[in-house]
Amino acid sequence: LKERPHLPLISAILLGFAGAVLLLRPTLHQDQLGAGLMGLASGFFAGVAYLNVKQLGQMGEPEWRVVFYFTLLCTAGGGVWMLLHAFHPLTLPGFMVLVGMGATATLAQLAMTRAYREGETLVVGSLAYSTVVFASLWGILLWDEILPPVSWLGIAAVAASGILASRTAPRTPA
């Protein structure tokens, strides 16, 4: 992508990753190795997808088209999965939650697609770690979760990585 990573930006990404690990405190037991590897593969392929989103943006593809085809492929894949596994009928409250999740996810995909198209890929990737912070804060607000001190340290590391990434990113003339 002709972006040149430099030490402060790489440090910001590593700090954000370390913060996410402190916040999430993942564990992996012997019988969960397959699932853990699937999670790592998912992260790798998400990175590949984001690079493709960046390239599509550079080629002039509008955000709504990228998001439409992404959603179409995911819906088809989800439909195949539903054919192979148990299907649970939808209730009206469940349908309303599903509509709300779909609407907000669509807006989030549009925003992410624009961020990758117009922003520095490494900075956007670094700032993406903030999603675990917001998820944790929602857990506190909605479900009265109590975070241990190491999780608060993780939140501070993620916030610091976002600030560092924003301040050290190379400025491109507008």
PDB file of C-alpha atoms in Angstrom:
ATOM      1  CA  LEU A   1       0.000   0.000   0.000  1.00  0.00           C
ATOM      2  CA  LYS A   2       3.100   2.192  -0.126  1.00  0.00           C
ATOM      3  CA  GLU A   3       2.715   3.084   3.550  1.00  0.00           C
ATOM      4  CA  ARG A   4       5.951   3.042   5.481  1.00  0.00           C
ATOM      5  CA  PRO A   5       5.611   1.745   9.019  1.00  0.00           C
ATOM      6  CA  HIS A   6       7.957   3.364  11.486  1.00  0.00           C
ATOM      7  CA  LEU A   7       8.944   2.403  15.016  1.00  0.00           C
ATOM      8  CA  PRO A   8       6.535   4.705  16.931  1.00  0.00           C
ATOM      9  CA  LEU A   9       3.564   3.462  14.906  1.00  0.00           C
ATOM     10  CA  ILE A  10       4.594  -0.185  15.249  1.00  0.00           C
ATOM     11  CA  SER A  11       5.023   0.447  18.981  1.00  0.00           C
ATOM     12  CA  ALA A  12       1.495   1.874  19.140  1.00  0.00           C
ATOM     13  CA  ILE A  13       0.098  -1.243  17.452  1.00  0.00           C
ATOM     14  CA  LEU A  14       1.984  -3.560  19.818  1.00  0.00           C
ATOM     15  CA  LEU A  15       0.877  -1.497  22.840  1.00  0.00           C
ATOM     16  CA  GLY A  16      -2.751  -1.707  21.685  1.00  0.00           C
ATOM     17  CA  PHE A  17      -2.472  -5.460  21.198  1.00  0.00           C
ATOM     18  CA  ALA A  18      -0.931  -5.880  24.647  1.00  0.00           C
ATOM     19  CA  GLY A  19      -3.728  -3.757  26.114  1.00  0.00           C
ATOM     20  CA  ALA A  20      -6.366  -5.903  24.419  1.00  0.00           C
ATOM     21  CA  VAL A  21      -4.707  -9.043  25.822  1.00  0.00           C
ATOM     22  CA  LEU A  22      -4.645  -7.526  29.337  1.00  0.00           C
ATOM     23  CA  LEU A  23      -8.286  -6.525  29.016  1.00  0.00           C
ATOM     24  CA  LEU A  24      -9.576  -9.793  27.574  1.00  0.00           C
ATOM     25  CA  ARG A  25      -7.213 -12.151  29.469  1.00  0.00           C
ATOM     26  CA  PRO A  26      -7.682 -14.987  26.969  1.00  0.00           C
ATOM     27  CA  THR A  27      -7.090 -18.561  28.041  1.00  0.00           C
ATOM     28  CA  LEU A  28      -6.646 -21.587  25.855  1.00  0.00           C
ATOM     29  CA  HIS A  29      -7.044 -25.116  27.162  1.00  0.00           C
ATOM     30  CA  GLN A  30      -5.778 -28.195  25.354  1.00  0.00           C
ATOM     31  CA  ASP A  31      -9.248 -29.120  24.058  1.00  0.00           C
ATOM     32  CA  GLN A  32      -9.723 -25.591  22.654  1.00  0.00           C
ATOM     33  CA  LEU A  33      -6.700 -25.587  20.341  1.00  0.00           C
ATOM     34  CA  GLY A  34      -8.798 -25.947  17.168  1.00  0.00           C
ATOM     35  CA  ALA A  35     -11.096 -23.090  18.168  1.00  0.00           C
ATOM     36  CA  GLY A  36      -8.109 -20.929  19.104  1.00  0.00           C
ATOM     37  CA  LEU A  37      -6.467 -21.552  15.742  1.00  0.00           C
ATOM     38  CA  MET A  38      -9.745 -20.695  14.013  1.00  0.00           C
ATOM     39  CA  GLY A  39      -9.801 -17.422  15.939  1.00  0.00           C
ATOM     40  CA  LEU A  40      -6.239 -16.606  14.858  1.00  0.00           C
ATOM     41  CA  ALA A  41      -7.075 -17.488  11.249  1.00  0.00           C
ATOM     42  CA  SER A  42     -10.147 -15.265  11.470  1.00  0.00           C
ATOM     43  CA  GLY A  43      -7.994 -12.358  12.612  1.00  0.00           C
ATOM     44  CA  PHE A  44      -5.522 -12.965   9.801  1.00  0.00           C
ATOM     45  CA  PHE A  45      -8.246 -13.068   7.152  1.00  0.00           C
ATOM     46  CA  ALA A  46      -9.876  -9.957   8.633  1.00  0.00           C
ATOM     47  CA  GLY A  47      -6.545  -8.182   8.105  1.00  0.00           C
ATOM     48  CA  VAL A  48      -6.466  -9.389   4.504  1.00  0.00           C
ATOM     49  CA  ALA A  49     -10.048  -8.169   4.050  1.00  0.00           C
ATOM     50  CA  TYR A  50      -9.144  -4.726   5.443  1.00  0.00           C
ATOM     51  CA  LEU A  51      -6.242  -4.457   3.020  1.00  0.00           C
ATOM     52  CA  ASN A  52      -8.642  -5.302   0.196  1.00  0.00           C
ATOM     53  CA  VAL A  53     -11.082  -2.685   1.486  1.00  0.00           C
ATOM     54  CA  LYS A  54      -8.248  -0.139   1.407  1.00  0.00           C
ATOM     55  CA  GLN A  55      -7.364  -1.079  -2.178  1.00  0.00           C
ATOM     56  CA  LEU A  56     -11.009  -0.952  -3.296  1.00  0.00           C
ATOM     57  CA  GLY A  57     -11.258   2.536  -1.812  1.00  0.00           C
ATOM     58  CA  GLN A  58      -8.132   3.629  -3.644  1.00  0.00           C
ATOM     59  CA  MET A  59      -9.687   2.339  -6.865  1.00  0.00           C
ATOM     60  CA  GLY A  60     -12.717   4.575  -6.280  1.00  0.00           C
ATOM     61  CA  GLU A  61     -15.285   2.031  -5.137  1.00  0.00           C
ATOM     62  CA  PRO A  62     -17.955   3.699  -2.962  1.00  0.00           C
ATOM     63  CA  GLU A  63     -18.346   2.509   0.621  1.00  0.00           C
ATOM     64  CA  TRP A  64     -21.952   1.427   0.175  1.00  0.00           C
ATOM     65  CA  ARG A  65     -21.025  -0.950  -2.673  1.00  0.00           C
ATOM     66  CA  VAL A  66     -18.209  -2.572  -0.705  1.00  0.00           C
ATOM     67  CA  VAL A  67     -20.469  -2.988   2.331  1.00  0.00           C
ATOM     68  CA  PHE A  68     -23.343  -4.314   0.199  1.00  0.00           C
ATOM     69  CA  TYR A  69     -21.265  -7.113  -1.318  1.00  0.00           C
ATOM     70  CA  PHE A  70     -19.610  -7.906   2.004  1.00  0.00           C
ATOM     71  CA  THR A  71     -23.061  -8.221   3.590  1.00  0.00           C
ATOM     72  CA  LEU A  72     -24.361 -10.275   0.673  1.00  0.00           C
ATOM     73  CA  LEU A  73     -21.512 -12.793   0.953  1.00  0.00           C
ATOM     74  CA  CYS A  74     -21.825 -13.004   4.745  1.00  0.00           C
ATOM     75  CA  THR A  75     -25.592 -13.510   4.499  1.00  0.00           C
ATOM     76  CA  ALA A  76     -25.143 -16.308   1.960  1.00  0.00           C
ATOM     77  CA  GLY A  77     -22.492 -17.936   4.149  1.00  0.00           C
ATOM     78  CA  GLY A  78     -24.703 -17.582   7.213  1.00  0.00           C
ATOM     79  CA  GLY A  79     -27.612 -19.107   5.275  1.00  0.00           C
ATOM     80  CA  VAL A  80     -25.544 -22.159   4.366  1.00  0.00           C
ATOM     81  CA  TRP A  81     -24.465 -22.492   8.013  1.00  0.00           C
ATOM     82  CA  MET A  82     -28.120 -22.330   9.113  1.00  0.00           C
ATOM     83  CA  LEU A  83     -29.014 -25.134   6.696  1.00  0.00           C
ATOM     84  CA  LEU A  84     -26.394 -27.362   8.283  1.00  0.00           C
ATOM     85  CA  HIS A  85     -27.166 -26.552  11.919  1.00  0.00           C
ATOM     86  CA  ALA A  86     -30.142 -26.007  14.187  1.00  0.00           C
ATOM     87  CA  PHE A  87     -32.413 -23.104  13.358  1.00  0.00           C
ATOM     88  CA  HIS A  88     -34.249 -21.237  16.107  1.00  0.00           C
ATOM     89  CA  PRO A  89     -37.494 -19.475  15.161  1.00  0.00           C
ATOM     90  CA  LEU A  90     -37.487 -15.710  15.511  1.00  0.00           C
ATOM     91  CA  THR A  91     -39.751 -13.955  18.008  1.00  0.00           C
ATOM     92  CA  LEU A  92     -40.839 -10.332  17.673  1.00  0.00           C
ATOM     93  CA  PRO A  93     -38.465  -9.089  20.424  1.00  0.00           C
ATOM     94  CA  GLY A  94     -35.645 -11.107  18.865  1.00  0.00           C
ATOM     95  CA  PHE A  95     -36.488  -9.668  15.460  1.00  0.00           C
ATOM     96  CA  MET A  96     -36.325  -6.111  16.828  1.00  0.00           C
ATOM     97  CA  VAL A  97     -32.917  -6.802  18.365  1.00  0.00           C
ATOM     98  CA  LEU A  98     -31.776  -8.290  15.066  1.00  0.00           C
ATOM     99  CA  VAL A  99     -32.938  -5.214  13.124  1.00  0.00           C
ATOM    100  CA  GLY A 100     -31.149  -2.921  15.575  1.00  0.00           C
ATOM    101  CA  MET A 101     -27.957  -4.954  15.350  1.00  0.00           C
ATOM    102  CA  GLY A 102     -28.167  -5.040  11.558  1.00  0.00           C
ATOM    103  CA  ALA A 103     -28.668  -1.279  11.280  1.00  0.00           C
ATOM    104  CA  THR A 104     -25.828  -0.400  13.628  1.00  0.00           C
ATOM    105  CA  ALA A 105     -23.532  -3.007  12.068  1.00  0.00           C
ATOM    106  CA  THR A 106     -24.211  -1.543   8.629  1.00  0.00           C
ATOM    107  CA  LEU A 107     -23.356   1.953   9.848  1.00  0.00           C
ATOM    108  CA  ALA A 108     -20.208   0.609  11.498  1.00  0.00           C
ATOM    109  CA  GLN A 109     -19.153  -1.189   8.298  1.00  0.00           C
ATOM    110  CA  LEU A 110     -19.683   1.989   6.269  1.00  0.00           C
ATOM    111  CA  ALA A 111     -17.590   3.991   8.749  1.00  0.00           C
ATOM    112  CA  MET A 112     -14.839   1.353   8.842  1.00  0.00           C
ATOM    113  CA  THR A 113     -14.742   1.152   5.062  1.00  0.00           C
ATOM    114  CA  ARG A 114     -14.339   4.919   4.803  1.00  0.00           C
ATOM    115  CA  ALA A 115     -11.674   4.923   7.519  1.00  0.00           C
ATOM    116  CA  TYR A 116      -9.602   2.324   5.682  1.00  0.00           C
ATOM    117  CA  ARG A 117     -10.084   4.108   2.358  1.00  0.00           C
ATOM    118  CA  GLU A 118      -9.089   7.566   3.553  1.00  0.00           C
ATOM    119  CA  GLY A 119      -6.868   6.903   6.550  1.00  0.00           C
ATOM    120  CA  GLU A 120      -3.489   5.364   7.202  1.00  0.00           C
ATOM    121  CA  THR A 121      -4.035   1.610   7.363  1.00  0.00           C
ATOM    122  CA  LEU A 122      -1.782   1.079  10.388  1.00  0.00           C
ATOM    123  CA  VAL A 123      -3.387   3.937  12.328  1.00  0.00           C
ATOM    124  CA  VAL A 124      -6.898   2.672  11.608  1.00  0.00           C
ATOM    125  CA  GLY A 125      -5.810  -0.830  12.597  1.00  0.00           C
ATOM    126  CA  SER A 126      -4.332   0.490  15.830  1.00  0.00           C
ATOM    127  CA  LEU A 127      -7.475   2.435  16.680  1.00  0.00           C
ATOM    128  CA  ALA A 128      -9.555  -0.696  16.040  1.00  0.00           C
ATOM    129  CA  TYR A 129      -8.338  -2.045  19.384  1.00  0.00           C
ATOM    130  CA  SER A 130     -10.675   0.456  21.033  1.00  0.00           C
ATOM    131  CA  THR A 131     -13.594  -1.859  20.237  1.00  0.00           C
ATOM    132  CA  VAL A 132     -12.674  -4.113  23.172  1.00  0.00           C
ATOM    133  CA  VAL A 133     -12.611  -1.062  25.445  1.00  0.00           C
ATOM    134  CA  PHE A 134     -16.083   0.017  24.373  1.00  0.00           C
ATOM    135  CA  ALA A 135     -17.388  -3.545  24.713  1.00  0.00           C
ATOM    136  CA  SER A 136     -16.005  -3.671  28.252  1.00  0.00           C
ATOM    137  CA  LEU A 137     -17.542  -0.319  29.154  1.00  0.00           C
ATOM    138  CA  TRP A 138     -20.925  -1.503  27.835  1.00  0.00           C
ATOM    139  CA  GLY A 139     -20.515  -4.600  29.998  1.00  0.00           C
ATOM    140  CA  ILE A 140     -20.055  -2.359  33.027  1.00  0.00           C
ATOM    141  CA  LEU A 141     -23.031  -0.141  32.150  1.00  0.00           C
ATOM    142  CA  LEU A 142     -25.506  -2.819  31.062  1.00  0.00           C
ATOM    143  CA  TRP A 143     -24.579  -5.897  33.088  1.00  0.00           C
ATOM    144  CA  ASP A 144     -22.818  -4.462  36.134  1.00  0.00           C
ATOM    145  CA  GLU A 145     -19.591  -6.250  35.292  1.00  0.00           C
ATOM    146  CA  ILE A 146     -16.653  -5.518  37.561  1.00  0.00           C
ATOM    147  CA  LEU A 147     -13.267  -5.262  35.878  1.00  0.00           C
ATOM    148  CA  PRO A 148     -10.129  -6.295  37.750  1.00  0.00           C
ATOM    149  CA  PRO A 149      -7.227  -3.826  37.929  1.00  0.00           C
ATOM    150  CA  VAL A 150      -5.341  -5.597  35.128  1.00  0.00           C
ATOM    151  CA  SER A 151      -8.276  -4.894  32.795  1.00  0.00           C
ATOM    152  CA  TRP A 152      -8.153  -1.186  33.644  1.00  0.00           C
ATOM    153  CA  LEU A 153      -4.429  -1.292  32.854  1.00  0.00           C
ATOM    154  CA  GLY A 154      -5.375  -2.836  29.492  1.00  0.00           C
ATOM    155  CA  ILE A 155      -7.875  -0.037  28.839  1.00  0.00           C
ATOM    156  CA  ALA A 156      -5.180   2.535  29.610  1.00  0.00           C
ATOM    157  CA  ALA A 157      -2.762   0.784  27.234  1.00  0.00           C
ATOM    158  CA  VAL A 158      -5.325   0.713  24.423  1.00  0.00           C
ATOM    159  CA  ALA A 159      -6.120   4.402  24.949  1.00  0.00           C
ATOM    160  CA  ALA A 160      -2.416   5.262  25.008  1.00  0.00           C
ATOM    161  CA  SER A 161      -1.853   3.283  21.804  1.00  0.00           C
ATOM    162  CA  GLY A 162      -4.619   5.207  20.042  1.00  0.00           C
ATOM    163  CA  ILE A 163      -3.136   8.526  21.120  1.00  0.00           C
ATOM    164  CA  LEU A 164       0.364   7.425  20.118  1.00  0.00           C
ATOM    165  CA  ALA A 165      -0.849   6.159  16.720  1.00  0.00           C
ATOM    166  CA  SER A 166      -2.724   9.385  16.035  1.00  0.00           C
ATOM    167  CA  ARG A 167       0.221  11.575  16.996  1.00  0.00           C
ATOM    168  CA  THR A 168       2.927   9.614  15.192  1.00  0.00           C
ATOM    169  CA  ALA A 169       1.101   8.928  11.929  1.00  0.00           C
ATOM    170  CA  PRO A 170       2.704  10.599   8.943  1.00  0.00           C
ATOM    171  CA  ARG A 171       0.695  13.593   7.814  1.00  0.00           C
ATOM    172  CA  THR A 172      -0.405  13.557   4.201  1.00  0.00           C
ATOM    173  CA  PRO A 173      -1.428  16.815   2.588  1.00  0.00           C
ATOM    174  CA  ALA A 174      -5.168  17.059   1.966  1.00  0.00           C
TER     175      ALA A 174
END
